PDB file of C-alpha atoms in Angstrom:
ATOM      1  CA  UNK U   1      55.259  86.824  46.712  1.00 95.00           C
ATOM      2  CA  UNK U   2      55.243  85.457  50.272  1.00 97.00           C
ATOM      3  CA  UNK U   3      52.766  82.908  51.660  1.00 98.00           C
ATOM      4  CA  UNK U   4      52.501  82.965  55.483  1.00 95.00           C
ATOM      5  CA  UNK U   5      52.743  79.996  57.819  1.00 93.00           C
ATOM      6  CA  UNK U   6      49.830  78.578  59.845  1.00 90.00           C
ATOM      7  CA  UNK U   7      48.132  81.166  62.032  1.00 87.00           C
ATOM      8  CA  UNK U   8      50.086  84.061  60.554  1.00 89.00           C
ATOM      9  CA  UNK U   9      48.943  87.129  58.673  1.00 89.00           C
ATOM     10  CA  UNK U  10      50.733  89.075  55.959  1.00 92.00           C
ATOM     11  CA  UNK U  11      52.636  91.047  58.611  1.00 91.00           C
ATOM     12  CA  UNK U  12      54.581  87.899  59.554  1.00 92.00           C
ATOM     13  CA  UNK U  13      57.088  88.780  56.836  1.00 95.00           C
ATOM     14  CA  UNK U  14      57.547  92.464  57.713  1.00 95.00           C
ATOM     15  CA  UNK U  15      61.063  91.946  59.087  1.00 95.00           C
ATOM     16  CA  UNK U  16      62.116  89.811  56.133  1.00 96.00           C
ATOM     17  CA  UNK U  17      60.671  92.329  53.687  1.00 96.00           C
ATOM     18  CA  UNK U  18      62.597  95.150  55.350  1.00 97.00           C
ATOM     19  CA  UNK U  19      65.835  93.152  55.137  1.00 97.00           C
ATOM     20  CA  UNK U  20      65.585  92.558  51.386  1.00 97.00           C
ATOM     21  CA  UNK U  21      67.291  94.998  48.996  1.00 97.00           C
ATOM     22  CA  UNK U  22      65.305  97.772  47.316  1.00 95.00           C
ATOM     23  CA  UNK U  23      65.306  95.873  44.030  1.00 94.00           C
ATOM     24  CA  UNK U  24      63.135  93.146  45.596  1.00 95.00           C
ATOM     25  CA  UNK U  25      59.495  93.999  46.316  1.00 94.00           C
ATOM     26  CA  UNK U  26      57.973  91.582  48.840  1.00 95.00           C
ATOM     27  CA  UNK U  27      54.244  91.045  48.300  1.00 94.00           C
ATOM     28  CA  UNK U  28      52.935  89.234  51.377  1.00 95.00           C
ATOM     29  CA  UNK U  29      49.610  87.422  51.052  1.00 95.00           C
ATOM     30  CA  UNK U  30      46.771  87.984  53.540  1.00 93.00           C
ATOM     31  CA  UNK U  31      44.767  84.766  53.733  1.00 94.00           C
ATOM     32  CA  UNK U  32      40.967  85.012  54.121  1.00 91.00           C
ATOM     33  CA  UNK U  33      39.700  84.642  57.694  1.00 84.00           C
ATOM     34  CA  UNK U  34      42.384  86.789  59.303  1.00 82.00           C
ATOM     35  CA  UNK U  35      41.590  89.954  61.272  1.00 70.00           C
ATOM     36  CA  UNK U  36      41.285  92.773  58.776  1.00 64.00           C
ATOM     37  CA  UNK U  37      40.556  90.499  55.801  1.00 64.00           C
ATOM     38  CA  UNK U  38      37.171  92.037  54.993  1.00 67.00           C
ATOM     39  CA  UNK U  39      35.228  89.586  57.165  1.00 70.00           C
ATOM     40  CA  UNK U  40      35.765  86.714  54.746  1.00 81.00           C
ATOM     41  CA  UNK U  41      35.582  83.138  56.061  1.00 83.00           C
ATOM     42  CA  UNK U  42      38.798  81.109  56.181  1.00 84.00           C
ATOM     43  CA  UNK U  43      39.590  78.704  53.348  1.00 88.00           C
ATOM     44  CA  UNK U  44      39.946  75.132  54.598  1.00 88.00           C
ATOM     45  CA  UNK U  45      41.586  73.603  51.545  1.00 94.00           C
ATOM     46  CA  UNK U  46      45.074  74.317  50.194  1.00 96.00           C
ATOM     47  CA  UNK U  47      43.967  73.960  46.585  1.00 97.00           C
ATOM     48  CA  UNK U  48      41.070  76.383  46.984  1.00 96.00           C
ATOM     49  CA  UNK U  49      43.338  78.856  48.777  1.00 96.00           C
ATOM     50  CA  UNK U  50      45.906  78.612  45.970  1.00 98.00           C
ATOM     51  CA  UNK U  51      43.171  79.205  43.389  1.00 97.00           C
ATOM     52  CA  UNK U  52      42.179  82.388  45.195  1.00 94.00           C
ATOM     53  CA  UNK U  53      45.737  83.673  45.532  1.00 96.00           C
ATOM     54  CA  UNK U  54      46.644  82.942  41.910  1.00 96.00           C
ATOM     55  CA  UNK U  55      43.646  84.983  40.797  1.00 95.00           C
ATOM     56  CA  UNK U  56      44.358  87.885  43.153  1.00 93.00           C
ATOM     57  CA  UNK U  57      48.027  88.290  42.128  1.00 93.00           C
ATOM     58  CA  UNK U  58      47.337  88.701  38.419  1.00 89.00           C
ATOM     59  CA  UNK U  59      47.969  92.493  38.525  1.00 90.00           C
ATOM     60  CA  UNK U  60      51.579  91.824  39.651  1.00 89.00           C
ATOM     61  CA  UNK U  61      52.429  89.290  36.964  1.00 91.00           C
ATOM     62  CA  UNK U  62      53.751  91.851  34.488  1.00 91.00           C
ATOM     63  CA  UNK U  63      57.172  91.591  36.162  1.00 91.00           C
ATOM     64  CA  UNK U  64      59.496  88.736  37.201  1.00 94.00           C
ATOM     65  CA  UNK U  65      57.949  86.864  40.123  1.00 96.00           C
ATOM     66  CA  UNK U  66      59.265  84.380  42.663  1.00 97.00           C
ATOM     67  CA  UNK U  67      57.128  82.609  45.258  1.00 98.00           C
ATOM     68  CA  UNK U  68      58.162  81.986  48.863  1.00 98.00           C
ATOM     69  CA  UNK U  69      56.408  80.091  51.645  1.00 98.00           C
ATOM     70  CA  UNK U  70      57.316  78.872  55.113  1.00 97.00           C
ATOM     71  CA  UNK U  71      55.836  75.791  56.812  1.00 94.00           C
ATOM     72  CA  UNK U  72      52.136  75.617  55.827  1.00 95.00           C
ATOM     73  CA  UNK U  73      52.902  78.470  53.439  1.00 97.00           C
ATOM     74  CA  UNK U  74      55.355  76.293  51.535  1.00 97.00           C
ATOM     75  CA  UNK U  75      52.667  73.979  50.155  1.00 97.00           C
ATOM     76  CA  UNK U  76      50.418  76.973  49.475  1.00 98.00           C
ATOM     77  CA  UNK U  77      53.334  78.492  47.542  1.00 98.00           C
ATOM     78  CA  UNK U  78      53.854  75.221  45.665  1.00 98.00           C
ATOM     79  CA  UNK U  79      50.221  75.079  44.568  1.00 98.00           C
ATOM     80  CA  UNK U  80      50.143  78.775  43.660  1.00 98.00           C
ATOM     81  CA  UNK U  81      53.237  78.226  41.500  1.00 98.00           C
ATOM     82  CA  UNK U  82      51.582  75.312  39.728  1.00 98.00           C
ATOM     83  CA  UNK U  83      48.546  77.460  38.953  1.00 98.00           C
ATOM     84  CA  UNK U  84      50.597  80.396  37.703  1.00 97.00           C
ATOM     85  CA  UNK U  85      52.564  78.085  35.427  1.00 97.00           C
ATOM     86  CA  UNK U  86      49.323  76.606  34.055  1.00 96.00           C
ATOM     87  CA  UNK U  87      48.125  80.156  33.335  1.00 95.00           C
ATOM     88  CA  UNK U  88      51.305  80.990  31.407  1.00 95.00           C
ATOM     89  CA  UNK U  89      52.762  83.247  34.123  1.00 95.00           C
ATOM     90  CA  UNK U  90      55.521  80.992  35.430  1.00 95.00           C
ATOM     91  CA  UNK U  91      57.488  82.257  38.450  1.00 97.00           C
ATOM     92  CA  UNK U  92      61.277  82.326  38.149  1.00 96.00           C
ATOM     93  CA  UNK U  93      61.831  80.557  41.459  1.00 98.00           C
ATOM     94  CA  UNK U  94      59.961  78.688  44.188  1.00 98.00           C
ATOM     95  CA  UNK U  95      61.590  79.120  47.607  1.00 98.00           C
ATOM     96  CA  UNK U  96      60.219  77.028  50.471  1.00 97.00           C
ATOM     97  CA  UNK U  97      61.139  76.273  54.062  1.00 96.00           C
ATOM     98  CA  UNK U  98      60.091  74.498  57.225  1.00 93.00           C
ATOM     99  CA  UNK U  99      57.885  71.701  55.876  1.00 93.00           C
ATOM    100  CA  UNK U 100      58.122  68.223  54.439  1.00 92.00           C
ATOM    101  CA  UNK U 101      57.485  67.946  50.718  1.00 94.00           C
ATOM    102  CA  UNK U 102      54.002  68.180  49.160  1.00 95.00           C
ATOM    103  CA  UNK U 103      53.758  64.408  48.739  1.00 94.00           C
ATOM    104  CA  UNK U 104      55.199  63.487  52.151  1.00 90.00           C
ATOM    105  CA  UNK U 105      52.415  64.760  54.403  1.00 81.00           C
ATOM    106  CA  UNK U 106      52.990  65.854  57.975  1.00 77.00           C
ATOM    107  CA  UNK U 107      53.723  62.555  59.636  1.00 59.00           C
ATOM    108  CA  UNK U 108      52.775  62.631  63.331  1.00 51.00           C
ATOM    109  CA  UNK U 109      53.008  66.412  63.729  1.00 54.00           C
ATOM    110  CA  UNK U 110      49.303  67.222  64.048  1.00 60.00           C
ATOM    111  CA  UNK U 111      48.095  68.457  67.487  1.00 58.00           C
ATOM    112  CA  UNK U 112      44.634  67.138  68.394  1.00 68.00           C
ATOM    113  CA  UNK U 113      43.130  69.664  70.810  1.00 78.00           C
ATOM    114  CA  UNK U 114      43.458  73.274  71.977  1.00 80.00           C
ATOM    115  CA  UNK U 115      45.819  72.386  74.823  1.00 79.00           C
ATOM    116  CA  UNK U 116      48.229  70.624  72.476  1.00 81.00           C
ATOM    117  CA  UNK U 117      48.019  73.418  69.912  1.00 80.00           C
ATOM    118  CA  UNK U 118      48.800  76.079  72.540  1.00 79.00           C
ATOM    119  CA  UNK U 119      51.722  74.036  73.868  1.00 80.00           C
ATOM    120  CA  UNK U 120      53.123  73.609  70.365  1.00 79.00           C
ATOM    121  CA  UNK U 121      52.748  77.301  69.508  1.00 79.00           C
ATOM    122  CA  UNK U 122      54.566  78.287  72.696  1.00 77.00           C
ATOM    123  CA  UNK U 123      57.357  75.806  72.047  1.00 77.00           C
ATOM    124  CA  UNK U 124      57.877  76.833  68.435  1.00 77.00           C
ATOM    125  CA  UNK U 125      57.822  80.541  69.228  1.00 72.00           C
ATOM    126  CA  UNK U 126      56.065  81.750  66.103  1.00 68.00           C
ATOM    127  CA  UNK U 127      53.530  83.858  68.018  1.00 72.00           C
ATOM    128  CA  UNK U 128      54.482  86.613  70.521  1.00 72.00           C
ATOM    129  CA  UNK U 129      53.977  85.398  74.138  1.00 72.00           C
ATOM    130  CA  UNK U 130      51.636  88.297  74.994  1.00 73.00           C
ATOM    131  CA  UNK U 131      48.925  86.779  72.787  1.00 71.00           C
ATOM    132  CA  UNK U 132      48.636  83.789  75.118  1.00 73.00           C
ATOM    133  CA  UNK U 133      47.918  85.935  78.151  1.00 72.00           C
ATOM    134  CA  UNK U 134      44.365  87.067  77.377  1.00 71.00           C
ATOM    135  CA  UNK U 135      41.403  85.063  76.123  1.00 73.00           C
ATOM    136  CA  UNK U 136      40.337  87.836  73.739  1.00 71.00           C
ATOM    137  CA  UNK U 137      43.635  87.447  71.890  1.00 71.00           C
ATOM    138  CA  UNK U 138      43.966  83.684  72.166  1.00 78.00           C
ATOM    139  CA  UNK U 139      40.531  82.675  70.887  1.00 78.00           C
ATOM    140  CA  UNK U 140      40.795  84.243  67.402  1.00 78.00           C
ATOM    141  CA  UNK U 141      44.353  82.935  67.042  1.00 80.00           C
ATOM    142  CA  UNK U 142      43.225  79.401  67.846  1.00 84.00           C
ATOM    143  CA  UNK U 143      40.383  79.652  65.347  1.00 84.00           C
ATOM    144  CA  UNK U 144      42.766  80.626  62.575  1.00 86.00           C
ATOM    145  CA  UNK U 145      45.461  78.130  63.562  1.00 86.00           C
ATOM    146  CA  UNK U 146      43.023  75.203  63.742  1.00 87.00           C
ATOM    147  CA  UNK U 147      41.703  76.035  60.290  1.00 90.00           C
ATOM    148  CA  UNK U 148      45.232  76.192  58.871  1.00 91.00           C
ATOM    149  CA  UNK U 149      46.244  72.987  60.634  1.00 88.00           C
ATOM    150  CA  UNK U 150      43.245  71.250  59.090  1.00 88.00           C
ATOM    151  CA  UNK U 151      44.169  72.505  55.610  1.00 92.00           C
ATOM    152  CA  UNK U 152      47.811  71.550  56.135  1.00 92.00           C
ATOM    153  CA  UNK U 153      47.178  68.068  57.545  1.00 90.00           C
ATOM    154  CA  UNK U 154      44.620  67.099  54.884  1.00 91.00           C
ATOM    155  CA  UNK U 155      46.803  68.236  51.991  1.00 95.00           C
ATOM    156  CA  UNK U 156      48.765  65.610  50.085  1.00 95.00           C
ATOM    157  CA  UNK U 157      50.019  66.065  46.537  1.00 96.00           C
ATOM    158  CA  UNK U 158      50.734  63.190  44.146  1.00 95.00           C
ATOM    159  CA  UNK U 159      54.410  62.227  43.939  1.00 93.00           C
ATOM    160  CA  UNK U 160      54.475  63.303  40.286  1.00 95.00           C
ATOM    161  CA  UNK U 161      53.103  66.798  40.995  1.00 97.00           C
ATOM    162  CA  UNK U 162      55.832  69.238  40.023  1.00 97.00           C
ATOM    163  CA  UNK U 163      56.706  72.764  38.988  1.00 98.00           C
ATOM    164  CA  UNK U 164      58.832  73.803  36.040  1.00 98.00           C
ATOM    165  CA  UNK U 165      60.885  76.383  37.907  1.00 98.00           C
ATOM    166  CA  UNK U 166      63.811  75.696  40.256  1.00 98.00           C
ATOM    167  CA  UNK U 167      63.059  74.974  43.917  1.00 98.00           C
ATOM    168  CA  UNK U 168      65.262  76.189  46.744  1.00 98.00           C
ATOM    169  CA  UNK U 169      64.651  74.623  50.148  1.00 97.00           C
ATOM    170  CA  UNK U 170      65.759  76.442  53.302  1.00 96.00           C
ATOM    171  CA  UNK U 171      65.752  74.536  56.563  1.00 94.00           C
ATOM    172  CA  UNK U 172      67.084  74.595  60.106  1.00 93.00           C
ATOM    173  CA  UNK U 173      69.139  71.846  61.694  1.00 91.00           C
ATOM    174  CA  UNK U 174      66.914  71.682  64.804  1.00 91.00           C
ATOM    175  CA  UNK U 175      63.502  71.902  63.114  1.00 91.00           C
ATOM    176  CA  UNK U 176      61.365  69.121  64.678  1.00 86.00           C
ATOM    177  CA  UNK U 177      59.242  68.886  61.526  1.00 85.00           C
ATOM    178  CA  UNK U 178      62.179  67.833  59.359  1.00 86.00           C
ATOM    179  CA  UNK U 179      63.749  64.947  61.222  1.00 73.00           C
ATOM    180  CA  UNK U 180      65.033  62.023  59.194  1.00 67.00           C
ATOM    181  CA  UNK U 181      65.997  63.928  56.047  1.00 64.00           C
ATOM    182  CA  UNK U 182      62.574  65.390  55.296  1.00 68.00           C
ATOM    183  CA  UNK U 183      64.197  68.206  53.355  1.00 72.00           C
ATOM    184  CA  UNK U 184      65.170  65.946  50.464  1.00 80.00           C
ATOM    185  CA  UNK U 185      61.614  65.193  49.312  1.00 91.00           C
ATOM    186  CA  UNK U 186      61.172  68.554  47.614  1.00 95.00           C
ATOM    187  CA  UNK U 187      63.624  67.633  44.866  1.00 95.00           C
ATOM    188  CA  UNK U 188      61.164  65.277  43.187  1.00 94.00           C
ATOM    189  CA  UNK U 189      58.651  68.103  42.799  1.00 97.00           C
ATOM    190  CA  UNK U 190      60.605  70.147  40.264  1.00 97.00           C
ATOM    191  CA  UNK U 191      61.673  69.418  36.705  1.00 96.00           C
ATOM    192  CA  UNK U 192      64.306  72.169  36.970  1.00 96.00           C
ATOM    193  CA  UNK U 193      67.117  72.834  39.447  1.00 95.00           C
ATOM    194  CA  UNK U 194      67.061  72.115  43.159  1.00 96.00           C
ATOM    195  CA  UNK U 195      69.199  73.369  45.997  1.00 95.00           C
ATOM    196  CA  UNK U 196      69.245  73.208  49.788  1.00 95.00           C
ATOM    197  CA  UNK U 197      70.472  75.762  52.300  1.00 95.00           C
ATOM    198  CA  UNK U 198      70.889  74.778  55.933  1.00 95.00           C
ATOM    199  CA  UNK U 199      70.659  77.234  58.840  1.00 96.00           C
ATOM    200  CA  UNK U 200      71.135  76.812  62.559  1.00 95.00           C
ATOM    201  CA  UNK U 201      68.018  77.111  64.691  1.00 93.00           C
ATOM    202  CA  UNK U 202      64.513  75.752  65.065  1.00 92.00           C
ATOM    203  CA  UNK U 203      61.313  75.835  63.058  1.00 92.00           C
ATOM    204  CA  UNK U 204      61.119  79.638  63.009  1.00 92.00           C
ATOM    205  CA  UNK U 205      64.767  80.169  62.115  1.00 94.00           C
ATOM    206  CA  UNK U 206      63.700  82.723  59.505  1.00 93.00           C
ATOM    207  CA  UNK U 207      62.611  85.053  62.333  1.00 90.00           C
ATOM    208  CA  UNK U 208      65.869  84.482  64.220  1.00 91.00           C
ATOM    209  CA  UNK U 209      68.155  84.713  61.185  1.00 95.00           C
ATOM    210  CA  UNK U 210      66.399  87.433  59.201  1.00 96.00           C
ATOM    211  CA  UNK U 211      69.529  88.975  57.697  1.00 97.00           C
ATOM    212  CA  UNK U 212      70.961  85.585  56.694  1.00 97.00           C
ATOM    213  CA  UNK U 213      67.685  84.414  55.170  1.00 98.00           C
ATOM    214  CA  UNK U 214      67.273  87.688  53.274  1.00 98.00           C
ATOM    215  CA  UNK U 215      70.816  87.363  51.939  1.00 97.00           C
ATOM    216  CA  UNK U 216      70.161  83.794  50.786  1.00 97.00           C
ATOM    217  CA  UNK U 217      66.875  84.706  49.085  1.00 97.00           C
ATOM    218  CA  UNK U 218      68.523  87.677  47.376  1.00 97.00           C
ATOM    219  CA  UNK U 219      71.263  85.435  46.033  1.00 97.00           C
ATOM    220  CA  UNK U 220      68.713  82.971  44.689  1.00 97.00           C
ATOM    221  CA  UNK U 221      66.786  85.727  42.941  1.00 96.00           C
ATOM    222  CA  UNK U 222      69.937  87.170  41.365  1.00 92.00           C
ATOM    223  CA  UNK U 223      71.066  83.853  39.881  1.00 83.00           C
TER     224      UNK U 223
END
């Protein structure tokens, strides 16, 4: 199960899904408030969003499940995993990337206005450039991104919040959100195994290194 990053829809993981072997079925979550999500309002709280996702995925819990999330999606994935474990449907693995740990917060990486958000989105490269060219495309993107940024920046888990499954943390050496060893904080949020995999690239390395990321995830799932 894949939890998208801020501003993204379920289609954000299409390339990754296609790169995974046939034995792995990638179920990508569509958050409320996105185009095509039945006109539902966005959810402004990570916990409430995780509650909703954990309820919706129940039909898929009759098989081995792992949870993956990138950036904002990593803390959504963490909270979904906690809820599935509490319901007796523990995932085999939690795989996260591109964000400081649940109890570390975001530090100073929180844009304040539309201009700063647009500049950051362009710099990070997570959204195709054509969407910045027309107001009709940009306005709905900004609405979704600002909601997700609010949920992400206001989320902070207790240091003792943990999951019972192993955590694998994937990160890029030039990710501006993980300066100063931010990748290490995830280890304290599992009572099982922990491992780190480093890639070259920036925050959206998973889009640039699709084959490598798919290979790493496949190896984790086969262990």
